[in-house]
Amino acid sequence: MFDSGLGGLTVVRALREALPNEDVVYLGDTARVPYGTKGAATVVRYAIGCTKYLVDRGVKAVVIACNTVSAVAPERLRIEFDLPVLGVIDPGARAAVAASVTGRIGVLATTGTVASGAYARAVQQYSTRAEVFSQAAPLLVPLAEEGWTEGEVPNLIIDRYLLPLREANVDALVLGCTHYPLLRPAIELRARALLGQSVNVVDSAQSAAADVADFLRTRQMQNERGDRGTLELLVTDLPATFETIATRFLGERVSGTTQVNL
Amino acid sequence: MFDSGLGGLTVVRALREALPNEDVVYLGDTARVPYGTKGAATVVRYAIGCTKYLVDRGVKAVVIACNTVSAVAPERLRIEFDLPVLGVIDPGARAAVAASVTGRIGVLATTGTVASGAYARAVQQYSTRAEVFSQAAPLLVPLAEEGWTEGEVPNLIIDRYLLPLREANVDALVLGCTHYPLLRPAIELRARALLGQSVNVVDSAQSAAADVADFLRTRQMQNERGDRGTLELLVTDLPATFETIATRFLGERVSGTTQVNL
C-alpha cells in the first residue's frame, strides 16, 4: 500500500481488521506530501515511483491508499505494472450509491481529487441516475494531523464545507480523503445537523479495505497462514514526526519506521 | 528567489517595493510544497536543486524566500554555490531584537522552522540577553492559501497559537513564515488582545527585503537602469492553481507562469 503520507494508515487499519493474516508493506511518501494540492501529471509521476518501489519489494498486489492518487493514476499504473492495482475511489463510489436513497451524493475531498472529477465518473459506473456534488476541504487535513478533531473550530470549518452540500440536498456524504476518518465523529455530528438526521456518511478507507478483502478472496490470493500478518512502515522523509502522528491514524503504537529514498 | 511554493511571493512583493529596478526570477517548488513539515535533510536536498536551477539561469544573488529553508540550508548553499545567498531568518531575528523592549520574543512558524531552533540561534547573534519562544502554527498556511483571513475561525485558530506565547509574556512577535503576512491584520488584532497593546509584530518577509536591498547597495551590486525590473515566475507543478492564489500573495495580477522540471 502507498499514500502521499500518513492518511493511508486509516486504510491499513481497516484492512488489517478485514484481513488480519496479510503482510502489509506501507510506503508513505512523506518527503513530497501532500499530493492533494498538486497537478495530475505530478501525482502520476510520484505514484509510478512509489509503485515501482513496492513491486521491486515483491508484493502480490498494490493498494493505492490515497484518494488523490486513486483519482488520476490507477489506469496508468495498471499499464506500467503487471499486478493488481486497487484504489479507494471506486469502492467509495459504490458504497455511496448503495447508501443514497435520493441519488444525490456529496463528496468532501482534497482540491486535487475534486478537480479530477473522479468520484462523479466512478459513481456513473454504478448508477446513471445518481448525481455527485463535490466540495474541496483543504483545512481538514491539517486539522486531522494536528489532532484538532473536536470542538468549536473543527465544527465551524466543517460547517463551511457542508453548506454548499446542504444547498445540493445530498443524502449521502463520502469522506473522500483518507485523513478524514479521524474527523468522522465531528463530520457526522455536523452532517446530521446540516444535511438531516438520515444522512449516511461513507468512509472511503473502510470501503476500500472491504474491496481488497473481496478481491483477494475471490481470486484465492489471500494469505492462508494462521498467525497475524506483519506491518512494515516505510517513509521518504524523517520517521520521527511520522510516528508521532501515525499512532493516532493507525490506532496502535507505531515504531521501527524506516526511511527510504525513491 | 526561491520558495517551497507561493508564500515567498510576499518577499517578492516587499523586494519589488524596496528595489523596483531589479529583475527577479522566482522559483516556487510547488510539486514538493510544503517544506515546513519535512525533515532538514530533505529540505536541504530540495534547496540545492532550486539553487542550482537559479545559478544556471545566471542570477547575481539568491534569496531564500522561505523560513523553513532559511532555517536549515543557507550555510550548505553558500558552500556549494559561489554567489551570495540571503535568507529571511537572520533579518527577521535582527528586526525582532530591535522591536523588543523586554527581550522576550515570540515566533510563529512552521513545524520545521520551530524544530530547527533557527530563530533562537539567530537572535543570539544580536542579543545575548534576548529569549525566543517559538510556536508551531500548521493551520495558518492553509488558512492563508484558502483566503480565509478574517473572522471567527482564523481568530480562534490564532488565539490557540498565541496562548502559549502569552504565558511566556513576549513583547515582540515574529511572523516566521512567508505565508503569514496575509493573516497579518488578524494576527495583529489577536496579538494586541492577548499579548498586550504594545506588542510589536515583525514581518520576516519585509525584514528580508530590506536586508537584500542593503546588501546589494552596500556592495554596489544593484541594477542601475531606470525602468521597472521584470518578474519571471517559475513553478514545478501546474501553473493554473498557483496563479489563482499567487495574485493574492503578490498583490498584483499574475499570469505567464512557466512550469519547469528540477
Coordinates of C-alpha atoms in Angstrom, one line a residue:
Chain A
M1 CA 0.0 0.0 0.0
F2 CA 1.2 3.5 -0.6
D3 CA 0.0 7.0 0.2
S4 CA 1.3 10.5 -0.1
G5 CA 1.9 10.5 3.7
L6 CA 0.1 9.0 6.7
G7 CA -3.6 9.3 5.8
G8 CA -3.5 5.9 4.2
L9 CA -2.9 4.4 7.6
T10 CA -6.7 4.6 8.1
V11 CA -6.9 2.2 5.1
V12 CA -4.2 0.0 6.7
R13 CA -6.1 -0.1 10.0
A14 CA -9.4 -1.1 8.2
L15 CA -7.5 -3.7 6.0
R16 CA -5.8 -5.3 9.0
E17 CA -9.2 -5.7 10.6
A18 CA -10.7 -7.2 7.4
L19 CA -7.6 -9.4 6.6
P20 CA -5.6 -9.9 9.8
N21 CA -3.3 -12.5 8.2
E22 CA -1.9 -10.4 5.3
D23 CA 1.6 -9.0 5.4
V24 CA 1.4 -5.3 4.7
V25 CA 4.2 -3.0 3.4
Y26 CA 3.1 0.6 3.7
L27 CA 5.0 3.3 1.9
G28 CA 4.3 6.9 2.8
D29 CA 5.8 9.5 0.5
T30 CA 6.3 12.0 3.3
A31 CA 9.1 13.9 1.5
R32 CA 6.6 15.0 -1.1
V33 CA 3.3 15.1 0.9
P34 CA 0.7 16.3 0.2
Y35 CA -0.4 15.2 -3.2
G36 CA -3.9 16.7 -2.8
T37 CA -2.9 20.2 -3.9
K38 CA -0.8 19.1 -6.9
G39 CA -1.5 18.6 -10.6
A40 CA -2.4 15.2 -12.1
A41 CA 0.9 14.8 -14.1
T42 CA 3.0 15.3 -11.0
V43 CA 0.9 13.0 -8.9
V44 CA 1.1 10.2 -11.6
R45 CA 4.9 10.6 -11.7
Y46 CA 5.1 10.2 -7.9
A47 CA 2.7 7.3 -8.0
I48 CA 4.8 5.4 -10.5
G49 CA 7.9 5.9 -8.3
C50 CA 6.0 4.5 -5.2
T51 CA 4.5 1.5 -7.1
K52 CA 7.9 0.6 -8.7
Y53 CA 9.4 0.5 -5.2
L54 CA 6.7 -1.8 -3.9
V55 CA 6.8 -4.1 -7.0
D56 CA 10.6 -4.4 -6.5
R57 CA 9.9 -5.5 -2.9
G58 CA 7.8 -8.4 -4.4
V59 CA 4.3 -7.6 -3.3
K60 CA 1.4 -9.5 -4.7
A61 CA -1.0 -6.6 -5.1
V62 CA -0.7 -2.8 -4.7
V63 CA -3.4 -0.8 -2.9
I64 CA -3.5 3.0 -3.5
A65 CA -4.4 4.2 0.0
C66 CA -4.9 7.7 -1.2
N67 CA -7.9 9.3 -2.9
T68 CA -5.8 11.8 -4.9
V69 CA -3.7 9.1 -6.5
S70 CA -6.8 6.9 -7.0
A71 CA -8.4 9.8 -8.8
V72 CA -5.7 10.1 -11.5
A73 CA -3.3 7.2 -11.6
P74 CA -4.8 3.7 -11.4
E75 CA -5.1 3.1 -15.2
R76 CA -1.6 4.3 -15.8
L77 CA -0.2 2.1 -13.0
R78 CA -2.1 -1.0 -14.4
I79 CA -0.5 -0.4 -17.8
E80 CA 3.0 0.1 -16.4
F81 CA 3.0 -2.8 -13.8
D82 CA 1.9 -6.4 -14.2
L83 CA 0.0 -6.9 -10.9
P84 CA -3.4 -6.0 -9.4
V85 CA -3.7 -2.3 -8.5
L86 CA -6.7 -1.3 -6.3
G87 CA -7.7 2.2 -5.4
V88 CA -10.1 3.8 -2.9
I89 CA -12.4 5.8 -5.1
D90 CA -14.2 3.0 -6.9
P91 CA -15.2 1.2 -3.7
G92 CA -16.1 4.6 -2.1
A93 CA -18.3 5.4 -5.1
R94 CA -20.0 2.0 -5.0
A95 CA -20.7 2.3 -1.3
A96 CA -22.1 5.9 -1.8
V97 CA -24.6 4.7 -4.4
A98 CA -25.7 2.0 -2.0
A99 CA -26.0 4.5 0.8
S100 CA -28.1 7.1 -1.1
V101 CA -31.8 6.9 -1.5
T102 CA -32.3 10.1 -3.5
G103 CA -29.2 9.6 -5.6
R104 CA -27.8 13.0 -4.5
I105 CA -24.3 12.2 -3.2
G106 CA -21.9 14.7 -1.5
V107 CA -18.2 14.3 -1.5
L108 CA -15.6 16.0 0.7
A109 CA -12.1 15.7 -0.7
T110 CA -8.8 17.4 -1.5
T111 CA -8.6 20.1 -4.2
G112 CA -6.8 17.5 -6.4
T113 CA -9.5 14.9 -6.1
V114 CA -12.3 17.4 -6.6
A115 CA -10.6 18.8 -9.7
S116 CA -10.2 15.3 -11.2
G117 CA -14.0 14.7 -11.2
A118 CA -13.1 11.1 -10.3
Y119 CA -16.0 10.4 -7.9
A120 CA -18.6 11.6 -10.4
R121 CA -17.1 9.3 -13.1
A122 CA -16.9 6.3 -10.7
V123 CA -20.5 6.9 -9.4
Q124 CA -21.7 6.8 -13.0
Q125 CA -20.5 3.2 -13.3
Y126 CA -22.9 2.1 -10.6
S127 CA -25.8 4.4 -11.2
T128 CA -26.7 6.6 -14.2
R129 CA -29.2 8.4 -12.1
A130 CA -27.0 9.5 -9.3
E131 CA -25.5 13.0 -9.1
V132 CA -22.3 13.9 -7.3
F133 CA -21.7 17.2 -5.6
S134 CA -18.0 17.7 -4.6
Q135 CA -16.5 20.1 -2.1
A136 CA -12.8 20.7 -1.6
A137 CA -12.0 20.9 2.1
P138 CA -8.3 21.8 2.3
L139 CA -8.3 22.6 6.1
L140 CA -9.4 19.2 7.2
V141 CA -6.1 17.5 6.5
P142 CA -4.1 19.8 8.8
L143 CA -6.9 19.6 11.4
A144 CA -6.6 15.8 11.4
E145 CA -2.8 15.9 11.6
E146 CA -2.9 18.4 14.4
G147 CA -5.3 16.1 16.3
W148 CA -7.7 19.0 16.5
T149 CA -10.7 16.8 15.8
E150 CA -13.5 18.1 18.1
G151 CA -14.8 21.4 19.4
E152 CA -15.8 24.8 18.0
V153 CA -13.0 25.2 15.4
P154 CA -13.4 21.9 13.5
N155 CA -17.2 22.2 13.7
L156 CA -17.1 25.7 12.2
I157 CA -14.7 24.6 9.5
I158 CA -16.8 21.5 8.7
D159 CA -20.0 23.6 8.6
R160 CA -18.4 25.9 6.0
Y161 CA -17.6 22.9 3.8
L162 CA -21.0 21.3 4.3
L163 CA -23.1 24.4 3.5
P164 CA -22.8 24.1 -0.3
L165 CA -23.7 20.4 0.1
R166 CA -26.8 21.3 2.0
E167 CA -27.8 23.6 -0.9
A168 CA -27.4 20.5 -3.1
N169 CA -29.7 18.5 -0.8
V170 CA -27.5 15.4 -0.6
D171 CA -28.4 12.3 1.5
A172 CA -25.1 10.5 1.4
L173 CA -21.7 12.0 2.2
V174 CA -18.4 10.4 1.2
L175 CA -15.3 11.1 3.2
G176 CA -13.1 11.3 0.1
C177 CA -9.7 11.6 1.7
T178 CA -8.0 9.0 3.9
H179 CA -7.3 11.7 6.5
Y180 CA -11.0 12.4 7.2
P181 CA -11.9 9.3 9.2
L182 CA -10.1 11.0 12.2
L183 CA -12.7 13.7 11.9
R184 CA -15.6 11.3 11.4
P185 CA -17.4 12.0 14.7
A186 CA -17.4 15.7 14.1
I187 CA -18.3 15.4 10.5
E188 CA -21.2 13.0 11.3
L189 CA -22.4 15.4 14.0
R190 CA -22.4 18.4 11.7
A191 CA -23.7 16.5 8.7
R192 CA -26.7 15.3 10.8
A193 CA -27.3 18.9 11.9
L194 CA -27.0 20.5 8.5
L195 CA -27.9 17.8 6.0
G196 CA -30.5 16.0 8.0
Q197 CA -30.7 13.1 10.5
S198 CA -30.9 10.5 7.8
V199 CA -27.7 11.4 6.0
N200 CA -25.3 8.4 5.5
V201 CA -21.6 9.0 5.9
V202 CA -19.4 6.7 3.8
D203 CA -15.8 6.2 4.7
S204 CA -13.8 5.5 1.6
A205 CA -11.0 3.9 3.7
Q206 CA -13.4 1.3 5.0
S207 CA -15.0 0.7 1.6
A208 CA -11.5 0.2 0.1
A209 CA -10.4 -2.3 2.7
A210 CA -13.6 -4.4 2.2
D211 CA -12.9 -4.2 -1.6
V212 CA -9.4 -5.5 -1.2
A213 CA -10.6 -8.4 1.0
D214 CA -13.2 -9.3 -1.6
F215 CA -10.7 -9.1 -4.4
L216 CA -8.1 -11.4 -2.7
R217 CA -10.8 -13.9 -1.5
T218 CA -12.4 -14.1 -5.0
R219 CA -9.1 -14.8 -6.6
Q220 CA -7.9 -17.1 -3.8
M221 CA -4.9 -14.8 -3.3
Q222 CA -5.3 -14.4 0.4
N223 CA -2.7 -15.5 2.9
E224 CA -3.7 -18.9 4.3
R225 CA -1.4 -19.0 7.3
G226 CA -2.9 -18.6 10.8
D227 CA -0.8 -16.0 12.6
R228 CA -1.2 -12.3 12.5
G229 CA 0.4 -10.6 9.4
T230 CA 3.3 -8.2 9.7
L231 CA 3.2 -4.5 9.1
E232 CA 6.2 -2.8 7.7
L233 CA 6.2 1.0 7.6
L234 CA 8.4 3.0 5.1
V235 CA 8.6 6.7 4.6
T236 CA 10.6 9.0 2.4
D237 CA 11.2 11.8 5.0
L238 CA 12.3 11.5 8.6
P239 CA 10.4 8.8 10.5
A240 CA 10.2 10.7 13.9
T241 CA 7.3 13.1 13.1
F242 CA 5.6 10.4 11.1
E243 CA 5.5 8.0 14.1
T244 CA 4.0 10.6 16.5
I245 CA 1.1 11.3 14.2
A246 CA 0.8 7.8 12.7
T247 CA -0.1 6.3 16.1
R248 CA -3.3 8.3 16.1
F249 CA -4.2 7.3 12.5
L250 CA -3.3 3.6 12.9
G251 CA -4.9 3.2 16.4
E252 CA -1.9 1.3 17.6
R253 CA 1.6 2.3 18.7
V254 CA 4.0 2.9 15.8
S255 CA 7.7 2.3 15.9
G256 CA 10.5 0.9 13.7
T257 CA 9.6 3.0 10.7
T258 CA 12.3 3.0 8.0
Q259 CA 13.3 5.9 5.7
V260 CA 13.8 5.0 2.0
N261 CA 14.8 7.1 -1.0
L262 CA 12.7 6.9 -4.1
Chain B
M1 CA 14.5 33.9 -5.3
F2 CA 13.0 30.5 -4.4
D3 CA 10.5 29.1 -2.1
S4 CA 8.7 25.8 -1.5
G5 CA 5.6 27.3 -3.1
L6 CA 3.9 30.7 -3.2
G7 CA 4.5 32.1 0.3
G8 CA 7.7 33.7 -0.9
L9 CA 5.7 36.0 -3.1
T10 CA 5.2 38.2 0.0
V11 CA 9.0 38.6 -0.1
V12 CA 8.9 39.3 -3.8
R13 CA 6.3 42.0 -3.2
A14 CA 8.3 43.6 -0.5
L15 CA 11.5 43.4 -2.5
R16 CA 10.0 45.0 -5.6
E17 CA 8.8 47.9 -3.4
A18 CA 12.3 48.3 -1.9
L19 CA 14.2 47.6 -5.2
P20 CA 11.9 48.4 -8.1
N21 CA 14.6 48.2 -10.8
E22 CA 15.8 44.6 -10.1
D23 CA 14.9 41.7 -12.4
V24 CA 13.5 38.9 -10.3
V25 CA 13.4 35.3 -11.2
Y26 CA 11.1 33.5 -8.7
L27 CA 11.1 29.7 -8.5
G28 CA 8.2 28.1 -6.5
D29 CA 8.8 24.3 -5.9
T30 CA 5.0 23.7 -6.0
A31 CA 5.5 20.0 -6.9
R32 CA 7.0 19.4 -3.5
V33 CA 5.3 22.0 -1.4
P34 CA 5.2 22.4 1.6
Y35 CA 8.7 22.1 3.1
G36 CA 7.6 23.2 6.5
T37 CA 6.5 19.7 7.7
K38 CA 9.6 17.9 6.3
G39 CA 12.9 16.9 7.8
A40 CA 16.1 19.0 7.4
A41 CA 18.0 16.6 5.1
T42 CA 15.1 16.5 2.7
V43 CA 14.7 20.3 2.7
V44 CA 18.4 20.8 2.1
R45 CA 18.3 18.4 -0.9
Y46 CA 15.4 20.3 -2.4
A47 CA 17.1 23.7 -1.7
I48 CA 20.2 22.6 -3.5
G49 CA 18.1 21.6 -6.6
C50 CA 16.3 25.0 -6.6
T51 CA 19.5 27.0 -6.1
K52 CA 21.3 25.1 -8.9
Y53 CA 18.5 25.9 -11.3
L54 CA 18.7 29.6 -10.5
V55 CA 22.5 29.7 -10.7
D56 CA 22.3 28.0 -14.1
R57 CA 19.9 30.9 -15.1
G58 CA 22.7 33.3 -14.3
V59 CA 21.4 35.2 -11.3
K60 CA 23.7 37.5 -9.4
A61 CA 22.4 36.5 -5.9
V62 CA 20.0 34.0 -4.5
V63 CA 17.3 35.0 -1.9
I64 CA 15.8 32.1 0.1
A65 CA 12.2 33.4 0.3
C66 CA 11.2 30.7 2.8
N67 CA 11.7 30.4 6.5
T68 CA 12.0 26.6 6.6
V69 CA 14.8 26.6 4.0
S70 CA 16.5 29.6 5.7
A71 CA 16.4 27.7 9.0
V72 CA 18.5 24.7 7.7
A73 CA 20.1 25.3 4.3
P74 CA 22.0 28.7 3.9
E75 CA 25.4 27.5 5.1
R76 CA 25.3 24.5 2.9
L77 CA 24.2 26.5 -0.1
R78 CA 27.0 29.0 0.5
I79 CA 29.5 26.1 0.4
E80 CA 28.0 24.5 -2.7
F81 CA 27.5 27.7 -4.8
D82 CA 29.8 30.6 -5.4
L83 CA 27.4 33.6 -5.1
P84 CA 25.7 35.5 -2.3
V85 CA 22.8 33.5 -0.6
L86 CA 20.5 35.6 1.6
G87 CA 17.8 34.2 3.9
V88 CA 14.8 35.5 5.8
I89 CA 15.5 34.4 9.3
D90 CA 18.6 36.4 10.0
P91 CA 16.9 39.7 9.1
G92 CA 13.7 38.7 11.0
A93 CA 15.7 37.9 14.1
R94 CA 17.6 41.3 13.9
A95 CA 14.3 43.2 13.5
A96 CA 12.8 41.3 16.4
V97 CA 15.7 42.2 18.8
A98 CA 15.2 45.8 17.7
A99 CA 11.4 45.6 18.3
S100 CA 11.5 44.0 21.8
V101 CA 12.0 46.1 24.9
T102 CA 11.9 43.2 27.4
G103 CA 14.0 40.8 25.2
R104 CA 11.1 38.2 25.2
I105 CA 10.5 37.4 21.6
G106 CA 7.7 35.2 20.3
V107 CA 7.9 33.4 16.9
L108 CA 5.0 31.8 15.0
A109 CA 6.4 29.4 12.3
T110 CA 6.0 26.0 10.6
T111 CA 6.8 22.8 12.4
G112 CA 10.1 22.5 10.5
T113 CA 11.3 26.1 11.4
V114 CA 10.4 25.6 15.1
A115 CA 12.1 22.2 15.2
S116 CA 15.3 23.7 13.8
G117 CA 15.7 26.3 16.6
A118 CA 17.0 28.7 13.9
Y119 CA 15.3 31.8 15.3
A120 CA 16.8 31.3 18.8
R121 CA 20.2 30.9 17.3
A122 CA 19.9 33.9 15.0
V123 CA 18.6 36.1 17.9
Q124 CA 21.6 35.1 20.0
Q125 CA 23.8 36.8 17.4
Y126 CA 22.2 40.2 18.1
S127 CA 21.4 39.9 21.8
T128 CA 22.8 37.5 24.4
R129 CA 20.0 38.7 26.7
A130 CA 17.0 38.0 24.5
E131 CA 14.9 34.9 24.8
V132 CA 12.9 33.2 22.0
F133 CA 9.6 31.4 22.5
S134 CA 8.5 29.5 19.3
Q135 CA 5.1 28.2 18.5
A136 CA 4.4 25.9 15.5
A137 CA 1.2 27.0 13.7
P138 CA 0.5 24.5 11.0
L139 CA -3.1 25.7 10.3
L140 CA -2.1 29.2 9.3
V141 CA -0.7 28.2 5.9
P142 CA -3.9 26.5 4.6
L143 CA -5.9 29.4 6.0
A144 CA -3.8 31.9 4.0
E145 CA -4.0 29.8 0.9
E146 CA -7.8 29.4 1.2
G147 CA -8.0 33.2 1.6
W148 CA -9.8 32.7 4.9
T149 CA -8.0 35.5 6.6
E150 CA -10.6 37.2 8.8
G151 CA -13.5 36.3 11.1
E152 CA -14.2 33.8 13.8
V153 CA -12.3 30.8 12.5
P154 CA -8.9 32.4 11.9
N155 CA -9.3 34.4 15.1
L156 CA -9.9 31.2 17.2
I157 CA -7.0 29.4 15.5
I158 CA -4.6 32.3 16.0
D159 CA -5.7 32.6 19.7
R160 CA -4.8 28.9 20.2
Y161 CA -1.3 29.5 18.9
L162 CA -0.9 32.8 20.8
L163 CA -1.9 31.4 24.2
P164 CA 1.5 29.8 25.0
L165 CA 3.2 33.0 23.9
R166 CA 1.0 35.0 26.4
E167 CA 2.2 32.6 29.1
A168 CA 5.8 33.5 28.0
N169 CA 5.0 37.2 28.3
V170 CA 6.6 38.2 24.9
D171 CA 6.5 41.8 23.7
A172 CA 7.6 41.1 20.1
L173 CA 6.0 38.6 17.7
V174 CA 7.8 37.4 14.5
L175 CA 5.7 36.2 11.6
G176 CA 8.2 33.4 10.9
C177 CA 6.6 32.0 7.7
T178 CA 6.2 33.9 4.4
H179 CA 2.6 32.9 4.2
Y180 CA 1.6 34.7 7.4
P181 CA 1.7 38.3 6.1
L182 CA -1.7 37.5 4.5
L183 CA -3.0 37.0 8.0
R184 CA -1.2 40.0 9.5
P185 CA -4.3 42.1 10.3
A186 CA -5.9 39.2 12.2
I187 CA -2.7 38.2 13.9
E188 CA -2.1 41.9 15.0
L189 CA -5.6 42.2 16.2
R190 CA -5.4 39.0 18.3
A191 CA -1.8 39.7 19.4
R192 CA -2.9 43.1 20.8
A193 CA -5.8 41.5 22.6
L194 CA -3.8 38.6 24.1
L195 CA -0.2 39.8 24.4
G196 CA -0.9 43.5 25.1
Q197 CA -1.5 46.7 23.1
S198 CA 2.3 47.4 23.0
V199 CA 3.3 44.2 21.3
N200 CA 5.3 44.7 18.1
V201 CA 4.6 42.4 15.1
V202 CA 7.7 41.7 12.9
D203 CA 7.2 40.5 9.3
S204 CA 10.2 38.4 8.3
A205 CA 9.3 38.9 4.6
Q206 CA 9.6 42.7 4.9
S207 CA 12.8 42.4 7.0
A208 CA 14.3 40.1 4.4
A209 CA 13.5 42.5 1.5
A210 CA 15.1 45.4 3.4
D211 CA 18.2 43.2 4.1
V212 CA 18.6 42.3 0.4
A213 CA 18.3 46.0 -0.6
D214 CA 21.0 46.9 2.0
F215 CA 23.2 44.1 0.8
L216 CA 23.1 45.0 -2.9
R217 CA 23.5 48.7 -2.2
T218 CA 26.5 48.2 0.1
R219 CA 28.3 46.1 -2.5
Q220 CA 27.2 48.3 -5.4
M221 CA 25.5 45.3 -7.0
Q222 CA 22.2 47.0 -7.6
N223 CA 20.7 47.4 -11.0
E224 CA 21.4 51.0 -12.2
R225 CA 18.9 51.2 -15.0
G226 CA 15.8 53.4 -14.7
D227 CA 12.9 51.3 -15.8
R228 CA 10.9 48.8 -13.7
G229 CA 12.6 45.4 -13.3
T230 CA 11.0 42.3 -14.8
L231 CA 9.4 39.5 -12.8
E232 CA 9.6 35.9 -14.1
L233 CA 7.6 33.3 -12.3
L234 CA 8.6 29.6 -12.5
V235 CA 6.9 26.6 -10.7
T236 CA 7.5 22.9 -10.7
D237 CA 3.7 21.9 -10.7
L238 CA 0.9 23.1 -12.8
P239 CA 0.8 26.9 -13.0
A240 CA -3.0 27.3 -13.0
T241 CA -3.7 26.8 -9.3
F242 CA -0.6 28.8 -8.5
E243 CA -1.7 31.8 -10.4
T244 CA -5.1 32.0 -8.7
I245 CA -3.7 32.1 -5.2
A246 CA -0.5 33.9 -6.2
T247 CA -2.4 37.0 -7.2
R248 CA -3.4 37.5 -3.5
F249 CA 0.1 37.0 -2.2
L250 CA 1.8 39.3 -4.7
G251 CA -0.9 42.0 -4.7
E252 CA -0.8 42.2 -8.5
R253 CA -2.3 40.1 -11.3
V254 CA -0.2 37.0 -12.0
S255 CA 0.0 35.4 -15.5
G256 CA 2.6 33.8 -17.8
T257 CA 3.9 31.5 -15.1
T258 CA 6.1 28.7 -16.6
Q259 CA 6.4 25.1 -15.4
V260 CA 10.0 23.7 -15.1
N261 CA 11.3 20.3 -14.1
L262 CA 14.0 20.2 -11.4

